[in-house]
């Protein structure tokens, strides 16, 4: 691995006012895949800068691009840690397979990421609700307008000190159930973390924002009956004391926070069901006073309470529009494990330095 350090480090932002994804650290990791040179080349850590890409670069036309989201933390003793990073690279390789892209040597890339994190450790914020967001990305870099899998690729990791994903922090979000547009269909790329999935979601997101909602809750593409996910989060509902989340069906992203939340809740004695959840069931539960809580899970969103879900003009106000007890328990537990406030009994937290 080759390391070139910046000669002009940037001034750090106010870690108390970070927002999400607005600032980037001094360095990044890059690695090219060149088919004619035998595949993946040497990993380099270089100063954060622009890429030079020809306008014909294939990702700029046909979106052959995938990414991940992970977080690094600094605990009270100053140890730098990451949360379940192995799961991110497992998922990235699955996304790569789905998008006809080359697999990464996860161990080699994680080791190199740790070197990058050591260099950037002063960029890790420690204020409550903050972290250093890790964004590994891979793009097709052939220079061609032909539609086929690229031969060459660029893999890179950039780092961004972040606060809460939603501008209003932990205040419960208002979510709009989208009954026309579709995010992903079975056989499509819904369970891959690929760029196109997010582009697809923009139109409905914009329309929902205009109506005063924070996010769109997607339905299954075939019957428009079952809830799937919220683009940036997997969804959970507490119905009559039971935690229910849409089962992974091929068009839902297999969230790492989702998986962790299920384990933490089960360990704490909650009943958790992974199954199909219809809008009709939510409406009925709400009418019966049994839709106790709703929340989303995601790396960026962490555990995010949902205070209102609206379907075809019908509002479901959840827990009086406030954060519920199970949501609060989970937020505390997950962020506590991630930041070292609670003991990690599962080997999810790995020390970097
Ligand atoms: C993440 O949670 O890491 C994501 O990639 C979601 C994105 C919308 C920020």
Short mmCIF file of C-alpha atoms and ligand atoms in Angstrom, two decimals:
data_model
loop_
_atom_site.label_atom_id
_atom_site.label_comp_id
_atom_site.label_asym_id
_atom_site.label_seq_id
_atom_site.Cartn_x
_atom_site.Cartn_y
_atom_site.Cartn_z
CA UNK A 1 0.00 0.00 0.00
CA UNK A 2 1.24 3.46 -0.89
CA UNK A 3 0.50 6.42 1.41
CA UNK A 4 0.83 10.06 0.35
CA UNK A 5 -0.08 12.56 3.05
CA UNK A 6 -1.59 15.96 2.35
CA UNK A 7 0.62 19.03 2.64
CA UNK A 8 -2.40 21.26 3.35
CA UNK A 9 -4.72 19.75 6.01
CA UNK A 10 -8.17 21.36 6.14
CA UNK A 11 -9.62 23.23 9.10
CA UNK A 12 -12.04 20.92 10.94
CA UNK A 13 -15.71 21.88 10.99
CA UNK A 14 -17.65 22.59 14.19
CA UNK A 15 -18.34 19.01 15.36
CA UNK A 16 -21.46 20.28 17.12
CA UNK A 17 -23.05 21.39 13.82
CA UNK A 18 -22.14 18.69 11.34
CA UNK A 19 -25.37 17.72 9.59
CA UNK A 20 -24.92 14.70 7.33
CA UNK A 21 -22.30 14.22 4.60
CA UNK A 22 -21.23 17.84 4.21
CA UNK A 23 -17.56 17.62 5.21
CA UNK A 24 -14.83 15.27 4.05
CA UNK A 25 -11.54 14.40 5.70
CA UNK A 26 -8.06 15.12 4.35
CA UNK A 27 -7.40 11.73 2.76
CA UNK A 28 -9.14 8.97 0.84
CA UNK A 29 -8.39 5.42 -0.17
CA UNK A 30 -8.34 4.46 -3.86
CA UNK A 31 -7.74 1.22 -5.75
CA UNK A 32 -8.18 0.65 -9.47
CA UNK A 33 -9.24 -2.56 -11.15
CA UNK A 34 -7.56 -2.86 -14.54
CA UNK A 35 -8.60 -5.98 -16.42
CA UNK A 36 -5.55 -5.92 -18.71
CA UNK A 37 -3.20 -5.72 -15.72
CA UNK A 38 -4.67 -8.68 -13.88
CA UNK A 39 -7.41 -6.99 -11.82
CA UNK A 40 -7.06 -5.04 -8.57
CA UNK A 41 -3.99 -2.83 -8.36
CA UNK A 42 -2.16 -1.49 -5.31
CA UNK A 43 -4.24 0.31 -2.66
CA UNK A 44 -3.28 3.94 -2.21
CA UNK A 45 -4.12 6.48 0.47
CA UNK A 46 -3.91 9.94 -1.07
CA UNK A 47 -5.08 13.48 -0.27
CA UNK A 48 -8.88 13.89 -0.75
CA UNK A 49 -9.28 15.44 -4.20
CA UNK A 50 -11.26 15.41 -7.44
CA UNK A 51 -11.18 12.42 -9.77
CA UNK A 52 -10.39 12.91 -13.41
CA UNK A 53 -13.02 10.94 -15.37
CA UNK A 54 -13.71 11.20 -19.09
CA UNK A 55 -17.33 12.20 -19.89
CA UNK A 56 -17.73 8.80 -21.55
CA UNK A 57 -17.01 6.93 -18.28
CA UNK A 58 -19.62 4.19 -18.09
CA UNK A 59 -20.87 4.85 -14.53
CA UNK A 60 -21.83 8.36 -15.62
CA UNK A 61 -24.24 6.88 -18.17
CA UNK A 62 -25.44 3.51 -16.99
CA UNK A 63 -25.00 3.75 -13.18
CA UNK A 64 -22.85 0.68 -12.72
CA UNK A 65 -21.95 1.76 -9.23
CA UNK A 66 -22.35 0.40 -5.71
CA UNK A 67 -21.59 1.74 -2.26
CA UNK A 68 -21.70 1.04 1.45
CA UNK A 69 -22.22 3.03 4.62
CA UNK A 70 -20.42 2.28 7.89
CA UNK A 71 -19.29 4.30 10.90
CA UNK A 72 -16.17 4.73 13.04
CA UNK A 73 -16.34 5.98 16.63
CA UNK A 74 -13.94 7.17 19.32
CA UNK A 75 -14.72 5.97 22.83
CA UNK A 76 -14.05 7.75 26.13
CA UNK A 77 -10.57 6.21 26.40
CA UNK A 78 -9.72 7.51 22.89
CA UNK A 79 -9.92 4.07 21.19
CA UNK A 80 -11.01 4.21 17.55
CA UNK A 81 -13.54 1.50 16.69
CA UNK A 82 -15.75 0.38 13.80
CA UNK A 83 -19.12 -1.38 13.95
CA UNK A 84 -19.65 -4.65 12.02
CA UNK A 85 -17.44 -3.52 9.14
CA UNK A 86 -17.02 -7.12 7.95
CA UNK A 87 -20.79 -7.18 7.25
CA UNK A 88 -20.45 -4.08 5.05
CA UNK A 89 -17.85 -5.70 2.84
CA UNK A 90 -19.80 -8.98 2.70
CA UNK A 91 -22.79 -6.99 1.45
CA UNK A 92 -20.64 -4.94 -0.92
CA UNK A 93 -19.39 -8.13 -2.55
CA UNK A 94 -23.00 -9.31 -2.94
CA UNK A 95 -23.90 -5.96 -4.54
CA UNK A 96 -20.84 -6.32 -6.79
CA UNK A 97 -21.98 -9.75 -7.90
CA UNK A 98 -25.47 -8.43 -8.74
CA UNK A 99 -24.03 -5.51 -10.75
CA UNK A 100 -21.43 -7.68 -12.59
CA UNK A 101 -18.54 -5.99 -10.78
CA UNK A 102 -15.38 -7.62 -9.40
CA UNK A 103 -15.23 -8.87 -5.80
CA UNK A 104 -13.00 -7.13 -3.27
CA UNK A 105 -10.53 -8.88 -0.99
CA UNK A 106 -12.42 -7.76 2.13
CA UNK A 107 -9.60 -8.40 4.59
CA UNK A 108 -7.09 -6.43 2.56
CA UNK A 109 -9.49 -3.53 2.10
CA UNK A 110 -10.50 -3.48 5.78
CA UNK A 111 -6.82 -3.47 6.84
CA UNK A 112 -6.19 -0.52 4.50
CA UNK A 113 -9.31 1.26 5.79
CA UNK A 114 -7.92 0.91 9.31
CA UNK A 115 -4.71 2.65 8.15
CA UNK A 116 -6.84 5.46 6.71
CA UNK A 117 -8.78 5.75 9.98
CA UNK A 118 -5.52 5.94 11.96
CA UNK A 119 -4.44 8.86 9.76
CA UNK A 120 -7.84 10.58 10.12
CA UNK A 121 -8.52 9.83 13.79
CA UNK A 122 -8.70 13.53 14.72
CA UNK A 123 -11.68 13.81 12.36
CA UNK A 124 -13.79 11.44 14.48
CA UNK A 125 -16.33 13.51 16.41
CA UNK A 126 -17.33 12.41 19.89
CA UNK A 127 -20.39 14.60 20.51
CA UNK A 128 -23.57 12.64 21.21
CA UNK A 129 -25.14 11.35 17.97
CA UNK A 130 -22.00 11.92 15.86
CA UNK A 131 -19.57 9.54 14.15
CA UNK A 132 -17.14 9.35 11.26
CA UNK A 133 -19.19 8.02 8.34
CA UNK A 134 -17.32 5.63 6.03
CA UNK A 135 -18.43 5.54 2.38
CA UNK A 136 -16.80 2.73 0.32
CA UNK A 137 -17.81 3.04 -3.35
CA UNK A 138 -17.09 1.17 -6.59
CA UNK A 139 -17.75 2.49 -10.10
CA UNK A 140 -17.36 1.17 -13.63
CA UNK A 141 -14.72 3.25 -15.44
CA UNK A 142 -14.63 1.96 -19.03
CA UNK A 143 -14.75 4.81 -21.52
CA UNK A 144 -17.54 3.66 -23.79
CA UNK A 145 -21.19 4.19 -24.60
CA UNK A 146 -21.77 0.48 -25.18
CA UNK A 147 -24.07 -1.09 -22.59
CA UNK A 148 -22.10 -3.93 -21.01
CA UNK A 149 -20.31 -4.65 -17.76
CA UNK A 150 -17.24 -2.44 -17.46
CA UNK A 151 -13.81 -4.06 -17.70
CA UNK A 152 -12.15 -1.50 -15.45
CA UNK A 153 -13.31 -0.12 -12.09
CA UNK A 154 -12.39 2.33 -9.40
CA UNK A 155 -12.91 1.53 -5.73
CA UNK A 156 -12.59 4.32 -3.20
CA UNK A 157 -13.38 5.13 0.41
CA UNK A 158 -14.12 8.64 1.61
CA UNK A 159 -14.80 9.67 5.21
CA UNK A 160 -17.21 12.28 6.52
CA UNK A 161 -17.74 13.44 10.12
CA UNK A 162 -21.52 13.35 10.59
CA UNK A 163 -24.29 14.20 13.00
CA UNK A 164 -27.91 13.05 12.72
CA UNK A 165 -29.11 12.05 9.24
CA UNK A 166 -32.36 13.98 9.63
CA UNK A 167 -32.09 17.75 10.07
CA UNK A 168 -34.47 17.57 13.03
CA UNK A 169 -32.32 14.94 14.80
CA UNK A 170 -34.23 12.43 16.89
CA UNK A 171 -37.64 14.10 16.51
CA UNK A 172 -40.08 11.52 15.07
CA UNK A 173 -40.37 11.62 11.27
CA UNK A 174 -43.48 11.85 9.09
CA UNK A 175 -43.61 9.14 6.46
CA UNK A 176 -45.68 8.93 3.28
CA UNK A 177 -46.70 5.53 1.95
CA UNK A 178 -46.09 5.72 -1.80
CA UNK A 179 -48.86 4.00 -3.74
CA UNK A 180 -47.83 4.85 -7.31
CA UNK A 181 -44.06 4.95 -7.81
CA UNK A 182 -42.01 1.80 -7.23
CA UNK A 183 -38.51 1.52 -5.73
CA UNK A 184 -37.70 -2.09 -6.57
CA UNK A 185 -39.36 -5.20 -7.93
CA UNK A 186 -38.53 -8.85 -7.34
CA UNK A 187 -35.68 -9.80 -9.66
CA UNK A 188 -34.47 -6.19 -9.70
CA UNK A 189 -31.68 -4.62 -7.67
CA UNK A 190 -33.60 -3.71 -4.50
CA UNK A 191 -31.44 -5.82 -2.20
CA UNK A 192 -28.17 -4.51 -3.68
CA UNK A 193 -26.76 -1.21 -2.46
CA UNK A 194 -26.49 0.27 -5.93
CA UNK A 195 -26.67 3.86 -7.09
CA UNK A 196 -29.70 3.40 -9.33
CA UNK A 197 -31.96 2.43 -6.42
CA UNK A 198 -31.44 5.86 -4.91
CA UNK A 199 -31.97 7.72 -8.22
CA UNK A 200 -35.23 5.80 -8.64
CA UNK A 201 -36.44 7.03 -5.26
CA UNK A 202 -35.92 10.74 -5.89
CA UNK A 203 -39.18 11.63 -7.66
CA UNK A 204 -41.42 10.18 -4.97
CA UNK A 205 -39.16 11.70 -2.30
CA UNK A 206 -39.46 15.17 -3.82
CA UNK A 207 -43.24 14.90 -4.07
CA UNK A 208 -43.50 13.65 -0.48
CA UNK A 209 -41.29 16.54 0.75
CA UNK A 210 -43.59 19.04 -0.99
CA UNK A 211 -46.49 17.53 0.93
CA UNK A 212 -44.58 17.98 4.21
CA UNK A 213 -43.24 14.44 4.70
CA UNK A 214 -39.68 13.45 5.56
CA UNK A 215 -39.52 10.11 3.79
CA UNK A 216 -41.31 7.67 1.52
CA UNK A 217 -42.30 4.20 2.66
CA UNK A 218 -42.21 1.91 -0.37
CA UNK A 219 -44.70 -0.84 -1.08
CA UNK A 220 -44.06 -4.10 -2.89
CA UNK A 221 -44.03 -3.48 -6.64
CA UNK A 222 -46.39 -6.30 -7.58
CA UNK A 223 -49.46 -5.91 -5.38
CA UNK A 224 -48.77 -2.50 -3.75
CA UNK A 225 -50.04 -4.11 -0.55
CA UNK A 226 -47.04 -4.87 1.63
CA UNK A 227 -44.64 -2.34 3.12
CA UNK A 228 -40.98 -2.79 2.20
CA UNK A 229 -38.49 -0.11 3.31
CA UNK A 230 -37.78 3.60 3.40
CA UNK A 231 -34.80 3.91 0.96
CA UNK A 232 -32.54 5.16 3.76
CA UNK A 233 -33.92 2.84 6.47
CA UNK A 234 -35.48 -0.55 7.12
CA UNK A 235 -38.81 -0.30 8.94
CA UNK A 236 -40.03 -1.77 12.22
CA UNK A 237 -43.48 -1.55 13.82
CA UNK A 238 -44.60 -2.45 17.31
CA UNK A 239 -48.06 -3.96 17.00
CA UNK A 240 -49.77 -4.93 20.24
CA UNK A 241 -46.39 -5.32 21.98
CA UNK A 242 -44.81 -7.44 19.23
CA UNK A 243 -41.99 -6.02 17.11
CA UNK A 244 -42.69 -6.67 13.45
CA UNK A 245 -40.43 -5.95 10.46
CA UNK A 246 -40.89 -6.75 6.76
CA UNK A 247 -39.04 -9.98 5.99
CA UNK A 248 -36.19 -9.82 3.46
CA UNK A 249 -37.81 -10.81 0.20
CA UNK A 250 -35.28 -9.94 -2.50
CA UNK A 251 -36.34 -6.34 -3.03
CA UNK A 252 -35.49 -4.99 0.45
CA UNK A 253 -31.96 -3.95 1.45
CA UNK A 254 -30.60 -6.36 4.10
CA UNK A 255 -29.67 -3.68 6.62
CA UNK A 256 -26.83 -4.29 9.07
CA UNK A 257 -28.51 -2.07 11.68
CA UNK A 258 -31.76 -4.00 10.97
CA UNK A 259 -30.02 -7.31 11.67
CA UNK A 260 -28.36 -5.91 14.81
CA UNK A 261 -31.66 -4.43 16.07
CA UNK A 262 -33.44 -7.78 15.71
CA UNK A 263 -30.71 -9.50 17.76
CA UNK A 264 -30.62 -6.82 20.46
CA UNK A 265 -34.43 -6.86 20.81
CA UNK A 266 -34.61 -10.66 20.98
CA UNK A 267 -31.80 -10.73 23.57
CA UNK A 268 -33.80 -8.24 25.65
CA UNK A 269 -36.80 -10.58 25.58
CA UNK A 270 -38.94 -8.84 22.96
CA UNK A 271 -40.90 -10.93 20.49
CA UNK A 272 -39.69 -10.05 16.98
CA UNK A 273 -41.39 -11.25 13.81
CA UNK A 274 -39.89 -10.99 10.32
CA UNK A 275 -42.82 -11.38 7.97
CA UNK A 276 -44.94 -9.59 5.39
CA UNK A 277 -46.64 -6.50 6.82
CA UNK A 278 -49.58 -5.13 4.84
CA UNK A 279 -50.75 -1.51 4.90
CA UNK A 280 -54.17 -2.89 5.78
CA UNK A 281 -52.70 -4.50 8.92
CA UNK A 282 -51.13 -1.17 9.95
CA UNK A 283 -54.39 0.71 9.38
CA UNK A 284 -56.35 -1.85 11.39
CA UNK A 285 -53.79 -1.92 14.21
CA UNK A 286 -53.89 1.88 14.34
CA UNK A 287 -57.70 1.95 14.39
CA UNK A 288 -57.67 -0.62 17.22
CA UNK A 289 -55.14 1.45 19.18
CA UNK A 290 -52.53 -1.30 18.75
CA UNK A 291 -49.96 0.39 16.51
CA UNK A 292 -47.76 1.19 19.50
CA UNK A 293 -44.56 2.35 17.79
CA UNK A 294 -42.78 2.66 14.45
CA UNK A 295 -39.12 3.28 13.76
CA UNK A 296 -36.52 2.95 11.05
CA UNK A 297 -33.02 1.51 11.23
CA UNK A 298 -29.97 2.33 9.12
CA UNK A 299 -26.29 3.21 9.40
CA UNK A 300 -26.94 6.88 8.69
CA UNK A 301 -30.38 7.01 10.31
CA UNK A 302 -29.30 4.82 13.30
CA UNK A 303 -32.66 4.18 15.10
CA UNK A 304 -35.10 6.79 13.94
CA UNK A 305 -38.56 7.17 15.50
CA UNK A 306 -41.56 7.57 13.19
CA UNK A 307 -44.43 9.71 14.50
CA UNK A 308 -46.79 9.65 11.54
CA UNK A 309 -47.49 7.38 8.59
CA UNK A 310 -49.92 8.54 5.92
CA UNK A 311 -51.61 6.36 3.30
CA UNK A 312 -53.91 7.81 0.65
CA UNK A 313 -54.68 10.86 2.80
CA UNK A 314 -55.29 8.79 5.95
CA UNK A 315 -52.96 9.76 8.82
CA UNK A 316 -51.79 7.23 11.38
CA UNK A 317 -50.38 9.13 14.36
CA UNK A 318 -48.11 6.81 16.29
CA UNK A 319 -47.59 7.06 20.04
CA UNK A 320 -49.00 10.59 19.95
CA UNK A 321 -46.23 11.54 17.52
CA UNK A 322 -43.51 10.88 20.10
CA UNK A 323 -40.71 8.32 20.46
CA UNK A 324 -41.90 5.03 21.94
CA UNK A 325 -40.29 3.03 24.77
CA UNK A 326 -38.95 0.19 22.61
CA UNK A 327 -37.52 2.67 20.08
CA UNK A 328 -35.83 4.57 22.92
CA UNK A 329 -34.46 1.34 24.43
CA UNK A 330 -33.06 0.26 21.06
CA UNK A 331 -31.53 3.65 20.26
CA UNK A 332 -29.78 3.68 23.62
CA UNK A 333 -28.58 0.08 23.35
CA UNK A 334 -27.34 0.19 19.74
CA UNK A 335 -25.59 3.57 20.07
CA UNK A 336 -24.26 2.44 23.47
CA UNK A 337 -22.66 -0.67 21.96
CA UNK A 338 -21.33 1.33 18.99
CA UNK A 339 -19.73 4.05 21.10
CA UNK A 340 -18.46 1.84 23.93
CA UNK A 341 -21.01 2.98 26.57
CA UNK A 342 -22.20 -0.64 26.76
CA UNK A 343 -20.09 -3.77 26.64
CA UNK A 344 -20.02 -5.44 23.23
CA UNK A 345 -20.71 -9.10 23.98
CA UNK A 346 -21.06 -10.05 20.31
CA UNK A 347 -17.78 -9.08 18.70
CA UNK A 348 -19.50 -6.37 16.63
CA UNK A 349 -17.11 -3.60 17.63
CA UNK A 350 -13.55 -3.86 16.33
CA UNK A 351 -10.73 -1.73 17.68
CA UNK A 352 -8.75 0.11 15.00
CA UNK A 353 -6.20 1.82 17.26
C1 LIG B 1 -26.55 4.47 5.07
O1 LIG B 1 -27.39 4.41 5.97
O2 LIG B 1 -25.35 4.31 5.30
C2 LIG B 1 -26.95 4.72 3.69
O3 LIG B 1 -26.18 4.43 2.81
C3 LIG B 1 -28.24 5.36 3.39
C4 LIG B 1 -28.07 6.64 2.68
C5 LIG B 1 -29.40 7.13 2.25
C6 LIG B 1 -27.38 7.68 3.50
#
